[in-house]
Coordinates of C-alpha atoms and ligand atoms in Angstrom, one line a residue:
X1 CA -6.6 -75.1 -134.6
X2 CA -10.2 -76.0 -133.8
X3 CA -12.2 -74.4 -131.1
X4 CA -14.3 -77.0 -129.3
X5 CA -17.7 -75.8 -128.2
X6 CA -18.7 -75.8 -124.5
X7 CA -21.9 -77.7 -123.7
X8 CA -22.9 -76.5 -120.3
X9 CA -21.9 -77.2 -116.7
X10 CA -22.9 -79.6 -113.9
X11 CA -24.8 -82.1 -116.0
X12 CA -21.6 -82.8 -118.0
X13 CA -19.8 -83.7 -114.7
X14 CA -21.9 -86.8 -114.6
X15 CA -20.2 -88.1 -111.4
X16 CA -20.8 -91.7 -110.5
X17 CA -20.3 -90.6 -106.9
X18 CA -21.9 -87.2 -106.6
X19 CA -21.0 -87.1 -102.9
X20 CA -17.3 -86.6 -103.9
X21 CA -18.2 -83.0 -104.7
X22 CA -17.9 -81.4 -101.2
X23 CA -18.3 -77.8 -100.1
X24 CA -17.3 -78.2 -96.5
X25 CA -13.8 -78.3 -95.0
X26 CA -12.5 -81.5 -93.2
X27 CA -11.4 -80.8 -89.7
X28 CA -10.8 -83.4 -86.9
X29 CA -12.8 -86.0 -88.9
X30 CA -15.8 -83.8 -89.3
X31 CA -17.1 -81.9 -92.4
X32 CA -17.3 -78.2 -91.3
X33 CA -19.1 -75.4 -93.0
X34 CA -18.5 -71.6 -92.6
X35 CA -20.5 -68.4 -92.3
X36 CA -19.6 -67.4 -95.9
X37 CA -18.7 -69.2 -99.1
X38 CA -16.7 -68.5 -102.3
X39 CA -17.2 -69.5 -105.9
X40 CA -15.3 -72.2 -107.7
X41 CA -15.7 -71.6 -111.4
X42 CA -15.0 -73.7 -114.4
X43 CA -12.2 -71.7 -116.2
X44 CA -13.4 -73.0 -119.6
X45 CA -17.0 -71.7 -119.2
X46 CA -16.9 -69.2 -116.4
X47 CA -19.8 -71.1 -114.8
X48 CA -19.9 -71.6 -111.0
X49 CA -19.3 -75.2 -110.1
X50 CA -19.5 -75.0 -106.3
X51 CA -19.6 -72.6 -103.4
X52 CA -17.3 -74.1 -100.7
X53 CA -17.2 -72.7 -97.2
X54 CA -14.8 -69.9 -96.7
X55 CA -12.8 -71.0 -93.6
X56 CA -10.2 -69.0 -91.8
X57 CA -8.1 -68.6 -88.7
X58 CA -10.6 -70.3 -86.3
X59 CA -10.9 -73.4 -88.4
X60 CA -7.2 -73.5 -89.1
X61 CA -6.5 -73.4 -85.3
X62 CA -9.0 -76.1 -84.7
X63 CA -7.4 -78.2 -87.4
X64 CA -4.0 -77.8 -85.9
X65 CA -5.3 -78.8 -82.5
X66 CA -6.9 -81.9 -84.1
X67 CA -3.7 -82.8 -85.9
X68 CA -1.7 -82.4 -82.7
X69 CA -4.2 -84.6 -80.8
X70 CA -4.0 -87.3 -83.4
X71 CA -0.3 -87.3 -83.7
X72 CA 0.8 -89.5 -80.7
X73 CA -1.4 -92.5 -81.7
X74 CA -0.8 -92.1 -85.5
X75 CA 3.0 -91.9 -85.1
X76 CA 3.0 -94.8 -82.7
X77 CA 1.4 -97.2 -85.2
X78 CA 3.7 -99.6 -87.0
X79 CA 4.7 -98.3 -90.4
X80 CA 2.9 -101.2 -92.0
X81 CA -0.4 -100.3 -90.3
X82 CA -0.1 -96.7 -91.7
X83 CA 0.9 -98.2 -95.1
X84 CA -2.2 -100.4 -95.2
X85 CA -4.4 -97.3 -94.9
X86 CA -2.5 -95.4 -97.5
X87 CA -2.7 -98.4 -99.9
X88 CA -6.5 -98.5 -99.3
X89 CA -6.7 -94.8 -100.1
X90 CA -4.6 -95.4 -103.3
X91 CA -7.0 -98.2 -104.4
X92 CA -10.0 -96.0 -103.8
X93 CA -8.5 -93.1 -105.8
X94 CA -7.9 -95.5 -108.7
X95 CA -11.4 -96.9 -108.3
X96 CA -12.9 -93.4 -108.6
X97 CA -10.3 -92.0 -111.0
X98 CA -12.9 -91.0 -113.6
X99 CA -14.9 -88.9 -111.2
X100 CA -11.7 -87.3 -109.8
X101 CA -10.5 -86.5 -113.3
X102 CA -13.8 -84.9 -114.3
X103 CA -13.9 -82.8 -111.1
X104 CA -10.3 -81.7 -111.8
X105 CA -10.9 -80.8 -115.4
X106 CA -14.0 -78.8 -114.4
X107 CA -12.3 -76.8 -111.7
X108 CA -8.8 -76.5 -113.3
X109 CA -9.4 -76.6 -117.0
X110 CA -6.9 -79.2 -118.1
X111 CA -8.0 -81.7 -120.8
X112 CA -9.6 -84.8 -119.4
X113 CA -6.8 -87.0 -120.6
X114 CA -4.3 -85.0 -118.7
X115 CA -6.6 -85.0 -115.6
X116 CA -6.8 -88.8 -115.8
X117 CA -3.0 -88.9 -116.0
X118 CA -2.7 -86.6 -112.9
X119 CA -5.0 -88.7 -110.9
X120 CA -2.9 -91.8 -111.6
X121 CA 0.3 -89.8 -110.8
X122 CA -1.3 -88.5 -107.6
X123 CA -2.3 -92.0 -106.4
X124 CA 1.2 -93.3 -107.2
X125 CA 2.7 -91.1 -104.5
X126 CA 0.5 -92.8 -101.9
X127 CA 1.6 -96.3 -103.0
X128 CA 5.2 -95.3 -103.3
X129 CA 5.4 -93.7 -99.8
X130 CA 3.4 -96.5 -98.2
X131 CA 6.2 -98.8 -99.3
X132 CA 9.1 -96.4 -98.8
X133 CA 8.2 -95.5 -95.2
X134 CA 8.5 -99.1 -94.1
X135 CA 12.2 -98.8 -94.8
X136 CA 13.1 -95.6 -92.9
X137 CA 16.2 -97.3 -91.5
X138 CA 18.5 -95.8 -89.0
X139 CA 22.2 -96.6 -88.5
X140 CA 24.6 -97.6 -85.7
X141 CA 27.8 -95.7 -85.5
X142 CA 31.0 -97.1 -83.9
X143 CA 31.3 -95.3 -80.6
X144 CA 33.8 -92.5 -80.0
X145 CA 34.9 -94.1 -76.7
X146 CA 35.2 -97.7 -75.6
X147 CA 32.0 -97.6 -73.5
X148 CA 29.9 -95.7 -75.9
X149 CA 27.3 -97.0 -78.4
X150 CA 25.6 -94.7 -80.9
X151 CA 22.3 -95.4 -82.6
X152 CA 20.6 -93.0 -85.1
X153 CA 16.9 -93.2 -85.7
X154 CA 14.5 -91.2 -87.8
X155 CA 11.2 -90.0 -86.2
X156 CA 8.1 -88.2 -87.6
X157 CA 8.7 -84.5 -87.5
X158 CA 5.2 -83.8 -86.0
X159 CA 2.3 -81.8 -87.3
X160 CA 2.8 -80.6 -90.9
X161 CA 1.2 -77.5 -92.4
X162 CA 0.9 -77.7 -96.2
X163 CA -0.2 -75.2 -98.8
X164 CA -0.6 -76.3 -102.4
X165 CA -1.3 -74.5 -105.8
X166 CA -4.0 -74.9 -108.4
X167 CA -2.0 -76.2 -111.4
X168 CA -1.9 -79.8 -110.1
X169 CA -4.9 -79.9 -107.7
X170 CA -4.3 -83.6 -106.7
X171 CA -0.7 -84.5 -107.2
X172 CA 0.8 -81.6 -105.3
X173 CA -1.3 -82.8 -102.3
X174 CA -0.4 -86.5 -102.3
X175 CA 3.3 -85.6 -103.0
X176 CA 3.3 -84.0 -99.5
X177 CA 0.6 -85.8 -97.6
X178 CA 1.9 -89.3 -98.8
X179 CA 5.3 -89.1 -97.1
X180 CA 4.0 -87.1 -94.2
X181 CA 1.3 -89.6 -93.2
X182 CA 3.5 -92.6 -94.1
X183 CA 6.2 -91.7 -91.6
X184 CA 3.7 -90.8 -88.9
X185 CA 3.1 -87.1 -89.2
X186 CA -0.4 -85.5 -89.2
X187 CA -1.3 -82.8 -91.6
X188 CA -3.3 -79.6 -92.0
X189 CA -3.6 -78.8 -95.7
X190 CA -4.8 -75.6 -97.4
X191 CA -5.5 -76.2 -101.1
X192 CA -5.8 -73.3 -103.6
X193 CA -9.2 -71.6 -103.5
X194 CA -9.3 -72.0 -107.2
X195 CA -9.2 -75.8 -107.0
X196 CA -10.4 -77.0 -103.6
X197 CA -12.8 -79.7 -105.0
X198 CA -10.1 -82.2 -105.9
X199 CA -8.6 -81.9 -102.4
X200 CA -12.0 -82.4 -100.7
X201 CA -12.8 -85.4 -102.9
X202 CA -9.4 -86.9 -101.9
X203 CA -10.4 -86.4 -98.2
X204 CA -13.7 -88.2 -98.8
X205 CA -11.7 -91.2 -100.0
X206 CA -9.1 -90.9 -97.2
X207 CA -11.9 -91.1 -94.7
X208 CA -13.3 -94.2 -96.4
X209 CA -9.8 -95.8 -96.4
X210 CA -9.9 -95.6 -92.7
X211 CA -7.7 -92.6 -91.9
X212 CA -8.3 -91.8 -88.2
X213 CA -9.9 -88.4 -87.4
X214 CA -7.5 -85.5 -87.2
X215 CA -4.7 -87.2 -89.2
X216 CA -5.6 -85.2 -92.3
X217 CA -7.4 -81.9 -92.2
X218 CA -8.4 -79.7 -95.1
X219 CA -9.0 -76.0 -94.5
X220 CA -9.7 -73.7 -97.5
X221 CA -10.7 -70.1 -97.8
X222 CA -8.9 -67.1 -96.3
X223 CA -5.3 -67.8 -97.5
X224 CA -3.5 -65.1 -95.4
X225 CA -5.3 -66.2 -92.2
X226 CA -4.8 -69.9 -92.7
X227 CA -1.3 -69.3 -93.8
X228 CA -0.6 -67.2 -90.7
X229 CA -1.7 -70.1 -88.5
X230 CA 0.3 -72.7 -90.4
X231 CA 3.5 -70.6 -90.4
X232 CA 3.4 -69.3 -86.8
X233 CA 1.6 -71.9 -84.6
X234 CA 4.3 -73.6 -82.5
X235 CA 2.5 -76.9 -82.7
X236 CA 3.2 -77.0 -86.4
X237 CA 6.7 -78.4 -86.7
X238 CA 7.0 -78.5 -90.4
X239 CA 5.7 -76.2 -93.2
X240 CA 5.7 -77.3 -96.8
X241 CA 4.6 -75.1 -99.7
X242 CA 4.2 -75.4 -103.4
X243 CA 3.5 -72.2 -105.3
X244 CA 4.9 -69.0 -106.5
X245 CA 8.4 -67.8 -105.4
X246 CA 7.3 -64.5 -103.8
X247 CA 4.6 -66.1 -101.7
X248 CA 6.9 -69.0 -100.7
X249 CA 9.6 -66.6 -99.6
X250 CA 7.2 -64.6 -97.5
X251 CA 5.7 -67.7 -95.8
X252 CA 9.2 -69.2 -95.2
X253 CA 10.3 -66.0 -93.5
X254 CA 7.3 -66.3 -91.1
X255 CA 8.4 -69.8 -90.2
X256 CA 11.6 -68.5 -88.7
X257 CA 9.8 -67.3 -85.6
X258 CA 9.2 -70.9 -84.5
X259 CA 12.1 -72.5 -86.4
X260 CA 10.0 -74.9 -88.4
X261 CA 11.4 -77.3 -90.9
X262 CA 10.6 -75.8 -94.3
X263 CA 10.2 -77.3 -97.8
X264 CA 9.6 -75.1 -100.8
X265 CA 8.6 -76.0 -104.3
X266 CA 8.6 -72.7 -106.1
X267 CA 8.6 -71.2 -109.6
X268 CA 10.8 -72.3 -112.4
X269 CA 12.1 -70.7 -115.6
X270 CA 13.1 -73.8 -117.6
X271 CA 15.5 -73.5 -120.5
X272 CA 15.0 -75.9 -123.4
X273 CA 18.3 -76.4 -125.3
X274 CA 18.3 -77.9 -128.9
X275 CA 21.7 -78.5 -130.4
X276 CA 22.6 -79.0 -134.0
X277 CA 23.1 -82.7 -133.5
X278 CA 19.6 -83.3 -131.9
X279 CA 17.0 -85.7 -133.1
X280 CA 14.5 -83.1 -134.2
X281 CA 11.5 -85.5 -134.0
X282 CA 12.4 -86.0 -130.4
X283 CA 13.1 -82.4 -129.8
X284 CA 9.7 -81.3 -131.2
X285 CA 7.8 -84.0 -129.3
X286 CA 9.6 -83.0 -126.1
X287 CA 8.9 -79.4 -126.7
X288 CA 5.2 -80.0 -127.2
X289 CA 5.0 -82.1 -124.0
X290 CA 7.0 -79.8 -121.9
X291 CA 5.6 -76.5 -123.2
X292 CA 1.9 -77.1 -123.9
X293 CA 0.9 -79.6 -121.3
X294 CA -1.5 -78.0 -118.8
X295 CA -1.7 -75.0 -121.2
X296 CA 1.9 -74.2 -120.2
X297 CA 1.0 -73.9 -116.5
X298 CA 3.5 -76.3 -115.0
X299 CA 6.4 -75.3 -112.9
X300 CA 8.7 -77.5 -115.1
X301 CA 7.3 -76.1 -118.4
X302 CA 9.9 -75.2 -120.9
X303 CA 9.9 -71.4 -120.6
X304 CA 12.7 -70.4 -123.0
X305 CA 13.9 -72.2 -126.1
X306 CA 17.6 -71.9 -127.1
X307 CA 18.1 -73.4 -130.5
X308 CA 21.5 -73.8 -132.3
X309 CA 21.8 -71.9 -135.6
X310 CA 22.1 -75.0 -137.7
X311 CA 18.7 -76.4 -136.8
X312 CA 16.9 -73.2 -135.8
X313 CA 14.7 -72.8 -138.9
X314 CA 13.8 -76.4 -139.2
X315 CA 13.0 -76.8 -135.5
X316 CA 11.0 -73.5 -135.5
X317 CA 8.9 -74.6 -138.5
X318 CA 8.1 -78.0 -137.1
X319 CA 7.3 -76.8 -133.6
X320 CA 4.9 -74.1 -135.1
X321 CA 3.2 -76.8 -137.2
X322 CA 2.7 -79.0 -134.2
X323 CA 1.4 -76.2 -132.0
X324 CA -1.0 -75.0 -134.7
X325 CA -2.6 -78.4 -134.9
X326 CA -3.6 -78.5 -131.2
X327 CA -7.3 -78.7 -130.5
X328 CA -8.1 -75.9 -128.0
X329 CA -11.2 -75.9 -126.0
X330 CA -13.2 -77.1 -123.0
X331 CA -11.3 -80.0 -121.4
X332 CA -14.5 -82.0 -120.7
X333 CA -15.5 -82.0 -124.4
X334 CA -14.3 -83.6 -127.6
X335 CA -10.8 -83.9 -128.7
X336 CA -9.4 -81.1 -126.5
X337 CA -5.6 -81.0 -126.2
X338 CA -5.2 -77.6 -124.7
X339 CA -7.6 -76.1 -122.2
X340 CA -8.0 -72.5 -120.9
X341 CA -5.6 -70.6 -118.7
X342 CA -6.7 -70.6 -115.1
X343 CA -8.1 -67.0 -115.1
X344 CA -8.1 -63.7 -116.8
X345 CA -5.1 -62.4 -114.8
X346 CA -3.0 -65.4 -116.1
X347 CA -4.1 -64.5 -119.7
X348 CA -3.1 -60.9 -119.2
X349 CA 0.4 -62.0 -118.1
X350 CA 0.7 -64.1 -121.2
X351 CA -0.5 -61.3 -123.5
X352 CA 2.0 -58.9 -121.9
X353 CA 4.9 -61.3 -122.5
X354 CA 3.9 -61.8 -126.1
X355 CA 3.6 -58.0 -126.7
X356 CA 7.0 -57.4 -125.1
X357 CA 8.6 -60.0 -127.3
X358 CA 7.0 -58.6 -130.5
X359 CA 8.1 -55.1 -129.4
X360 CA 11.6 -56.4 -129.2
X361 CA 11.5 -57.7 -132.8
X362 CA 10.1 -61.3 -132.4
X363 CA 8.0 -62.8 -135.2
X364 CA 4.8 -64.8 -134.8
X365 CA 5.1 -68.3 -136.4
X366 CA 1.7 -69.4 -135.1
X367 CA -0.9 -68.1 -132.6
X368 CA -0.1 -65.0 -130.6
X369 CA -3.5 -63.9 -129.5
X370 CA -6.2 -64.4 -126.9
X371 CA -9.2 -66.3 -128.1
X372 CA -12.9 -65.4 -128.0
X373 CA -15.3 -67.1 -125.6
X374 CA -16.1 -67.2 -121.9
X375 CA -12.9 -68.9 -120.8
X376 CA -9.4 -67.4 -120.7
X377 CA -8.2 -69.2 -123.8
X378 CA -5.0 -68.3 -125.6
X379 CA -3.8 -69.6 -128.9
X380 CA -0.9 -72.1 -128.8
X381 CA 1.9 -69.7 -129.8
X382 CA 5.4 -70.0 -131.3
X383 CA 7.5 -66.9 -131.6
X384 CA 10.8 -66.7 -133.5
X385 CA 13.7 -64.3 -133.1
X386 CA 13.0 -63.6 -129.4
X387 CA 15.7 -61.5 -127.7
X388 CA 17.4 -63.1 -124.7
X389 CA 16.4 -60.1 -122.6
X390 CA 12.6 -60.5 -123.3
X391 CA 10.2 -61.0 -120.5
X392 CA 9.5 -64.4 -122.0
X393 CA 13.1 -65.4 -121.0
X394 CA 13.3 -63.6 -117.7
X395 CA 10.0 -64.5 -116.0
X396 CA 7.9 -67.6 -115.8
X397 CA 5.2 -67.0 -118.5
X398 CA 2.9 -69.8 -117.3
X399 CA 1.1 -70.0 -120.7
X400 CA 1.2 -71.7 -124.1
X401 CA 3.9 -69.6 -125.6
X402 CA 7.2 -70.9 -126.9
X403 CA 9.7 -68.1 -127.6
X404 CA 12.8 -69.2 -129.6
X405 CA 16.2 -67.7 -129.2
X406 CA 19.1 -68.6 -131.6
X407 CA 22.5 -69.5 -130.3
X408 CA 25.9 -70.4 -131.8
X409 CA 28.1 -72.2 -129.2
X410 CA 27.6 -74.6 -126.4
X411 CA 29.2 -72.2 -123.9
X412 CA 26.8 -69.5 -125.0
X413 CA 23.8 -71.8 -124.5
X414 CA 24.9 -72.8 -121.0
X415 CA 25.5 -69.2 -120.0
X416 CA 22.0 -68.2 -121.3
X417 CA 20.4 -71.1 -119.5
X418 CA 22.0 -70.4 -116.2
X419 CA 21.3 -66.6 -116.3
X420 CA 18.3 -66.7 -113.9
X421 CA 17.6 -66.9 -110.2
X422 CA 15.4 -70.0 -110.8
X423 CA 16.8 -73.5 -110.9
X424 CA 14.0 -76.0 -111.2
X425 CA 14.1 -77.9 -114.5
X426 CA 16.1 -77.7 -117.7
X427 CA 16.0 -79.7 -121.0
X428 CA 18.7 -80.7 -123.4
X429 CA 18.4 -82.3 -126.8
X430 CA 21.6 -83.7 -128.4
X431 CA 22.8 -87.0 -129.7
X432 CA 26.4 -86.3 -128.6
X433 CA 27.1 -88.3 -125.4
X434 CA 30.0 -86.2 -124.3
X435 CA 27.8 -83.1 -124.6
X436 CA 25.1 -84.8 -122.5
X437 CA 27.6 -85.1 -119.6
X438 CA 29.2 -81.6 -120.1
X439 CA 25.9 -79.7 -120.4
X440 CA 24.0 -81.9 -117.9
X441 CA 26.7 -81.2 -115.4
X442 CA 27.0 -77.4 -116.1
X443 CA 23.3 -76.6 -115.8
X444 CA 22.4 -75.2 -112.4
X445 CA 19.1 -77.0 -112.1
X446 CA 17.5 -79.6 -109.8
X447 CA 16.3 -81.6 -112.7
X448 CA 17.5 -82.0 -116.2
X449 CA 15.6 -83.8 -118.9
X450 CA 17.9 -85.2 -121.6
X451 CA 16.2 -86.0 -124.9
X452 CA 12.8 -86.0 -123.1
X453 CA 10.3 -83.3 -122.2
X454 CA 8.6 -85.4 -119.4
X455 CA 10.6 -85.8 -116.2
X456 CA 8.1 -86.2 -113.4
X457 CA 7.6 -89.5 -111.6
X458 CA 7.0 -90.6 -108.1
X459 CA 10.3 -92.6 -108.1
X460 CA 12.7 -89.7 -108.8
X461 CA 13.5 -86.7 -106.6
X462 CA 11.6 -83.5 -107.7
X463 CA 12.8 -80.1 -106.7
X464 CA 14.9 -77.1 -107.5
X465 CA 18.1 -75.2 -106.6
X466 CA 18.6 -71.5 -106.2
X467 CA 15.3 -69.6 -105.7
X468 CA 13.2 -72.6 -107.0
X469 CA 13.1 -74.1 -103.6
X470 CA 14.3 -76.3 -100.7
X471 CA 14.0 -80.0 -100.3
X472 CA 12.9 -82.8 -102.6
X473 CA 9.5 -84.5 -103.1
X474 CA 9.0 -88.0 -104.4
X475 CA 11.5 -90.9 -104.3
X476 CA 13.5 -92.0 -101.3
X477 CA 14.5 -88.4 -100.7
X478 CA 10.9 -87.3 -100.3
X479 CA 10.8 -89.0 -96.9
X480 CA 13.7 -87.1 -95.5
X481 CA 11.8 -83.8 -95.2
X482 CA 9.3 -85.4 -92.9
X483 CA 11.6 -87.0 -90.3
X484 CA 13.9 -85.7 -87.7
X485 CA 17.1 -87.5 -87.1
X486 CA 17.7 -88.5 -83.4
X487 CA 21.0 -89.7 -81.9
X488 CA 20.9 -92.1 -79.0
X489 CA 24.3 -92.2 -77.3
X490 CA 24.5 -95.1 -74.8
X491 CA 27.1 -95.6 -72.1
X492 CA 27.7 -99.3 -71.5
X493 CA 28.9 -100.1 -68.0
X494 CA 31.9 -102.4 -67.7
X495 CA 31.4 -105.8 -66.1
Ligands
NAP501 P1 0.6 -68.9 -105.4 O1 -0.2 -67.7 -105.8 O2 1.8 -68.7 -104.7 O3 -0.4 -69.8 -104.6 C1 0.0 -71.1 -104.1 C2 -0.7 -71.3 -102.8 O4 -0.4 -70.3 -101.9 C3 -2.3 -71.3 -103.0 O5 -2.8 -72.2 -102.1 C4 -2.6 -69.9 -102.5 O6 -3.9 -69.8 -101.9 C5 -1.6 -69.7 -101.4 N1 -1.4 -68.3 -101.0 C6 -1.3 -67.2 -101.8 N2 -1.1 -66.2 -101.0 C7 -1.0 -66.6 -99.7 C8 -0.8 -65.9 -98.5 N3 -0.6 -64.6 -98.4 N4 -0.7 -66.7 -97.4 C9 -0.9 -68.0 -97.4 N5 -1.2 -68.7 -98.6 C10 -1.2 -68.0 -99.7 O7 0.9 -69.8 -106.7 P2 0.0 -70.3 -107.8 O8 -0.3 -69.3 -108.8 O9 -1.2 -71.0 -107.2 O10 0.9 -71.5 -108.4 C11 1.7 -71.3 -109.5 C12 3.1 -71.3 -109.0 O11 3.4 -72.5 -108.4 C13 4.1 -71.1 -110.2 O12 5.1 -70.2 -109.9 C14 4.6 -72.5 -110.3 O13 5.9 -72.6 -110.9 C15 4.7 -73.0 -108.9 N6 4.7 -74.4 -108.8 C16 5.9 -75.0 -108.4 C17 5.9 -76.4 -108.3 C18 7.2 -77.1 -107.9 O14 7.2 -78.2 -107.6 N7 8.3 -76.4 -107.8 C19 4.8 -77.2 -108.6 C20 3.7 -76.5 -109.0 C21 3.6 -75.2 -109.1 P3 -5.2 -69.3 -102.8 O15 -5.0 -69.9 -104.2 O16 -6.3 -69.9 -102.0 O17 -5.1 -67.8 -102.8

């Protein structure tokens, strides 16, 4: 493992468009400041990157009013007219992809190659939904009486309140804003205070693409105040949240007062199953992609590895070798393949999970410790002989730690995998086709990767079952959460 040296801060950003770095919120088509500000730091260096305005209840209420005012005209536009603007926004994002990626790496810590990938992924949602929303077809239903005709249409749900996390600072936004705007909704978005710069840069480009004022509003700062407005204001008809399960549950409960439509993309606890008949090259590559991408900070990250006894030792040795070879460091420099954790609190959680596993008899195959330096770095870690009751298996670790548990039978693996309140993503590696269908069907998860560790794409539905959430993002299903279904029942007078 090589530590890559940090070089210093803002000069390395080297933005071709320095005006993409904004410190004001975006409300009703205007850039608004606040009385106070907060620090956005680079998690790799601890340096302050920007001091955005700390906005709160007043700005959130103004933003909701702007979104409500913009709604009638925006929703009345033909779908193609809205799609043209979203496509222009998509093109601008790709045109400025390098700047957006550099900003993202600086505020979030992921390696530049991953940030470039996320920018492309984020843009893809705009293109997809620009196309998809032109085909929000209704149906006609044979009437229940001779003189009745029934027509079903789908209409924009209205003003959308959205709250997004820090781990995917751009894609979690476009996955919500894309379908919302495409079908005619308007949006008030609160990005995480840890990563607001990507959101604000996206808003700069949305404005340039021709998005009318008030259609998209960005308010960052006091999360409880902004969250309170977005979950209780009766003008907000839909609330969509991506983040941790406890915060999602709390905010969803608040939405009950005004019976909002609610979508939740919450935490996962993904099992990664390797059977004796698996292709081990694929299994190790899948494990590396699923576990160590974004320093283990994705909601679909493999969190628990269940490996059948016949391949356990071989898989463990090869995974440890691959993890030990990762270059860890500042995402903006050199050959970095794993960046820092988002902050010290995140690193403490990872350390606690590792200590708990070791206390229960686990063995370190590689890594296992926090790394020196200003950022919250943690060694890529593989632990063998983890007990199924370890914290690593019961909670989302959100860090670069693969804990391996040995199993004997398929039934045992399925039972272990399903023994959780989460149900977002699961992974299965086997060359037995019958097993693919049996295990794929038995896993209680919204998404199952079979012989692959990468499952996210704008064309497939993304979302969880059980306490991992409600609704689906991306794909044709991603539109449904932003439209209300209306029945028109017509009486036809006889001649
Ligand atoms: P988090 O702490 O729940 O924060 C998510 C968002 O909620 C942030 O914008 C945060 O704002 C805001 N927030 C926190 N407390 C709030 C409150 N009292 N009122 C209103 N808003 C509040 O989650 P996180 O640590 O950022 O994100 C990681 C979690 O997200 C993990 O559990 C991960 O699995 C999950 N996730 C799920 C998916 C999915 O699609 N299922 C995708 C990505 C991530 P501030 O940051 O400004 O405080």
